[in-house]
Amino acid sequence: MLRDLAAGARTLFRGFGFWRVDPGVMLLGLVPAAIVFAGLVWGLVALGIGLPGLVDWATPFAEGWQEFWRNAFRALVAVVVFAGAAVLGFVTFTALTLIVGDPFYERIWKAVEAHLGGDVPAEGPSFWSGVRGGLVLLLQGLLSAVVVAAVGFVPVLGTVLAAVLGAVLTGRILARELAARALDSRGLTYADRRALYRRHRWRLLGFGIATQLCFLIPLGAVVAMPAAVAGATMLARTMLAET
């Protein structure tokens, strides 16, 4: 398990290494990521500013509590809500960036496929296939955000458990969606992909968590996105080769 987790994380760093191979195509991948990132950061900042008032409005039943317990409860609610919004934000960023930047990321995918050689598909999945995948990703992100928010209310360890669960769920979703292009282009059905994901679940998770940790660094999401697309293509090729 640990070996596969580490192998998945190393694949992301191999994706960063593709900057040396084709810096021009990787540079193009920064454009859609920067646009979507700016919009989502604005949304999270606005949520953070308005969250105290929103929590006060949503918890009128706590007005009669002692000040310490009222403030502690409302602080917990604010943390849980923001954590859920952050989980949804990570997934939304990936989904929207892949949709908006489809032509850019297709060029990265093709460049990586050509660099790796072997069986290179002539065409990738259609634009509308990417849109459908993005919508599914958003739905999965919403469900994950709800689960993380619910876990956050567990007494004592809720915040820690929510953080760990958020990293696992988001990492899993990110890795699957990023690897989907290389797999779809080879005609794998949904059932085939699920079977492949199950066989390599820990490697996928290692790649996804490493990607998510990069997203947590200021401007890391913008810089890491082209590398994540390149690394996911390498990961998909490795999974297929070991099947």
Coordinates of C-alpha atoms in Angstrom, one line a residue:
M1 CA 0.0 0.0 0.0
L2 CA 2.7 2.5 1.1
R3 CA 4.8 1.6 -2.0
D4 CA 1.9 2.3 -4.3
L5 CA 1.0 5.5 -2.6
A6 CA 4.6 6.7 -3.0
A7 CA 4.6 5.6 -6.6
G8 CA 1.5 7.6 -7.3
A9 CA 3.0 10.7 -5.8
R10 CA 6.2 10.3 -7.8
T11 CA 4.1 10.2 -11.0
L12 CA 3.0 13.7 -10.3
F13 CA 6.6 14.8 -10.0
R14 CA 7.3 13.0 -13.4
G15 CA 4.5 15.3 -14.7
F16 CA 6.4 18.3 -13.5
G17 CA 9.5 16.9 -15.3
F18 CA 7.6 17.3 -18.6
W19 CA 8.3 21.0 -18.4
R20 CA 11.8 20.1 -19.5
V21 CA 10.5 18.1 -22.5
D22 CA 8.0 20.6 -23.9
P23 CA 7.8 23.8 -22.0
G24 CA 5.8 25.6 -24.7
V25 CA 2.8 23.2 -24.4
M26 CA 3.0 23.2 -20.6
L27 CA 3.0 27.0 -20.5
L28 CA -0.3 27.1 -22.4
G29 CA -1.8 24.9 -19.7
L30 CA -1.4 27.7 -17.2
V31 CA -3.9 30.0 -18.9
P32 CA -7.2 28.2 -18.2
A33 CA -6.0 27.3 -14.7
A34 CA -5.2 30.9 -13.8
I35 CA -8.6 32.1 -15.1
V36 CA -10.6 29.5 -13.1
F37 CA -8.4 29.9 -10.0
A38 CA -9.0 33.6 -9.9
G39 CA -12.7 33.1 -9.9
L40 CA -12.8 30.4 -7.2
V41 CA -10.4 32.3 -4.9
W42 CA -12.7 35.3 -5.2
G43 CA -15.7 33.1 -4.2
L44 CA -13.9 31.5 -1.2
V45 CA -12.7 35.0 0.0
A46 CA -16.3 36.3 -0.3
L47 CA -17.6 33.3 1.6
G48 CA -14.9 33.7 4.4
I49 CA -15.9 37.4 4.8
G50 CA -19.6 36.7 5.0
L51 CA -19.4 33.4 6.9
P52 CA -19.7 34.8 10.4
G53 CA -22.9 36.7 9.6
L54 CA -24.3 33.7 7.7
V55 CA -23.6 31.3 10.6
D56 CA -25.2 33.7 13.1
W57 CA -28.3 33.9 10.9
A58 CA -28.4 30.1 10.4
T59 CA -28.1 29.3 14.2
P60 CA -30.7 31.5 16.0
F61 CA -31.3 28.7 18.5
A62 CA -27.9 29.3 20.0
E63 CA -28.7 32.9 21.1
G64 CA -29.8 31.8 24.5
W65 CA -26.7 29.7 25.2
Q66 CA -23.8 30.8 27.4
E67 CA -21.4 33.0 25.4
F68 CA -18.5 30.5 25.5
W69 CA -20.6 27.6 24.1
R70 CA -22.4 29.8 21.6
N71 CA -19.1 31.2 20.2
A72 CA -17.5 27.7 20.2
F73 CA -20.4 26.1 18.4
R74 CA -20.6 28.9 15.8
A75 CA -16.9 28.7 15.2
L76 CA -17.2 25.0 14.7
V77 CA -20.0 25.5 12.2
A78 CA -18.0 28.1 10.3
V79 CA -14.9 25.8 10.1
V80 CA -17.0 22.9 8.9
V81 CA -18.8 24.9 6.3
F82 CA -15.6 26.4 5.0
A83 CA -13.9 23.0 4.9
G84 CA -16.8 21.6 2.9
A85 CA -16.6 24.6 0.5
A86 CA -12.9 24.1 0.1
V87 CA -13.4 20.4 -0.8
L88 CA -16.0 21.5 -3.4
G89 CA -13.7 24.2 -4.5
F90 CA -10.8 21.8 -5.3
V91 CA -13.1 19.5 -7.3
T92 CA -14.8 22.5 -9.0
F93 CA -11.5 24.0 -10.0
T94 CA -10.4 20.7 -11.7
A95 CA -13.7 20.2 -13.4
L96 CA -14.0 23.8 -14.7
T97 CA -10.4 24.0 -15.7
L98 CA -10.5 20.8 -17.7
I99 CA -13.7 22.0 -19.5
V100 CA -12.5 25.6 -20.2
G101 CA -9.0 24.5 -21.1
D102 CA -9.9 21.3 -23.1
P103 CA -7.9 22.4 -26.2
F104 CA -4.8 23.3 -24.1
Y105 CA -4.9 20.1 -22.1
E106 CA -5.5 17.9 -25.1
R107 CA -2.2 19.3 -26.5
I108 CA -0.4 18.3 -23.3
W109 CA -2.0 14.9 -23.4
K110 CA -1.0 14.3 -27.0
A111 CA 2.5 15.6 -26.3
V112 CA 2.9 13.2 -23.4
E113 CA 1.5 10.3 -25.4
A114 CA 3.9 11.0 -28.2
H115 CA 6.8 11.3 -25.8
L116 CA 6.0 7.9 -24.2
G117 CA 5.6 6.2 -27.5
G118 CA 4.0 2.9 -28.0
D119 CA 0.2 2.7 -28.6
V120 CA -0.8 6.3 -29.1
P121 CA -4.5 7.0 -29.8
A122 CA -5.2 9.1 -32.8
E123 CA -8.0 11.1 -31.2
G124 CA -9.0 11.9 -27.6
P125 CA -12.5 12.0 -26.2
S126 CA -14.9 14.6 -27.6
F127 CA -15.5 18.0 -26.0
W128 CA -19.0 17.0 -24.8
S129 CA -17.6 13.9 -23.2
G130 CA -15.3 16.1 -21.2
V131 CA -18.3 18.3 -20.2
R132 CA -20.2 15.2 -19.0
G133 CA -17.2 14.1 -17.1
G134 CA -16.9 17.6 -15.5
L135 CA -20.6 17.6 -14.4
V136 CA -20.1 14.1 -12.9
L137 CA -17.0 15.4 -11.1
L138 CA -19.0 18.4 -9.7
L139 CA -21.7 16.1 -8.4
Q140 CA -19.1 13.9 -6.7
G141 CA -17.5 16.9 -5.2
L142 CA -20.8 18.2 -3.8
L143 CA -21.5 14.8 -2.2
S144 CA -17.9 14.7 -0.8
A145 CA -18.3 18.2 0.6
V146 CA -21.6 17.2 2.4
V147 CA -19.9 14.1 3.9
V148 CA -16.9 16.1 5.0
A149 CA -19.1 18.7 6.6
A150 CA -21.1 16.0 8.4
V151 CA -18.0 14.3 9.8
G152 CA -16.7 17.7 11.0
F153 CA -19.5 17.7 13.7
V154 CA -18.1 14.5 15.3
P155 CA -17.2 15.5 18.9
V156 CA -13.5 16.1 19.7
L157 CA -11.9 14.6 16.6
G158 CA -14.4 15.9 14.0
T159 CA -12.1 18.6 12.5
V160 CA -9.1 16.3 12.1
L161 CA -11.3 13.5 10.7
A162 CA -12.9 15.9 8.3
A163 CA -9.5 17.1 7.1
V164 CA -8.2 13.5 6.5
L165 CA -11.4 12.4 4.9
G166 CA -11.5 15.5 2.7
A167 CA -7.9 14.8 1.5
V168 CA -8.8 11.1 0.7
L169 CA -12.1 11.8 -1.1
T170 CA -10.8 14.8 -3.1
G171 CA -7.6 13.0 -4.0
R172 CA -9.5 10.0 -5.2
I173 CA -11.9 12.1 -7.3
L174 CA -9.1 14.3 -8.8
A175 CA -6.9 11.3 -9.8
R176 CA -9.8 9.5 -11.5
E177 CA -10.9 12.5 -13.5
L178 CA -7.4 13.5 -14.6
A179 CA -6.6 10.0 -15.8
A180 CA -9.9 9.7 -17.6
R181 CA -8.8 11.3 -20.9
A182 CA -6.0 8.8 -21.6
L183 CA -8.4 5.9 -20.7
D184 CA -11.4 7.2 -22.7
S185 CA -9.3 7.7 -25.8
R186 CA -8.5 3.9 -25.8
G187 CA -12.2 3.0 -25.7
L188 CA -12.4 1.8 -22.2
T189 CA -15.9 1.5 -20.9
Y190 CA -17.1 2.9 -17.6
A191 CA -17.0 -0.6 -16.1
D192 CA -13.5 -1.2 -17.5
R193 CA -12.3 2.0 -15.9
R194 CA -13.8 1.1 -12.5
A195 CA -12.1 -2.3 -12.6
L196 CA -8.7 -0.6 -13.5
Y197 CA -9.2 2.0 -10.7
R198 CA -9.9 -0.8 -8.1
R199 CA -6.7 -2.7 -9.1
H200 CA -4.6 0.5 -8.7
R201 CA -6.5 2.3 -6.0
W202 CA -3.5 3.2 -3.8
R203 CA -1.4 4.5 -6.6
L204 CA -4.3 6.6 -7.8
L205 CA -4.8 7.9 -4.3
G206 CA -1.2 8.8 -3.9
F207 CA -1.3 10.7 -7.1
G208 CA -4.5 12.5 -6.1
I209 CA -3.4 13.4 -2.6
A210 CA -0.1 14.8 -3.9
T211 CA -2.0 16.9 -6.5
Q212 CA -4.3 18.2 -3.8
L213 CA -1.4 19.1 -1.6
C214 CA 0.1 21.1 -4.4
F215 CA -3.2 22.9 -4.8
L216 CA -3.0 24.0 -1.2
I217 CA 0.2 26.1 -1.9
P218 CA -0.5 29.7 -2.9
L219 CA -0.9 29.7 -6.7
G220 CA 0.0 26.0 -6.6
A221 CA -3.2 25.0 -8.3
V222 CA -2.3 27.1 -11.4
V223 CA 1.3 25.8 -11.6
A224 CA 0.4 22.2 -10.8
M225 CA -2.5 21.7 -13.2
P226 CA -0.4 21.2 -16.4
A227 CA 1.9 18.8 -14.5
A228 CA -1.2 17.0 -13.1
V229 CA -2.5 16.5 -16.7
A230 CA 0.9 15.2 -17.9
G231 CA 1.4 13.0 -14.8
A232 CA -2.1 11.5 -15.0
T233 CA -1.4 10.5 -18.6
M234 CA 1.7 8.8 -17.5
L235 CA -0.2 7.2 -14.6
A236 CA -2.9 5.9 -17.0
R237 CA -0.2 4.4 -19.3
T238 CA 1.5 2.7 -16.3
M239 CA -1.8 1.2 -15.0
L240 CA -2.7 -0.1 -18.5
A241 CA 0.8 -1.6 -18.9
E242 CA 0.5 -3.5 -15.6
T243 CA -2.9 -4.9 -16.3

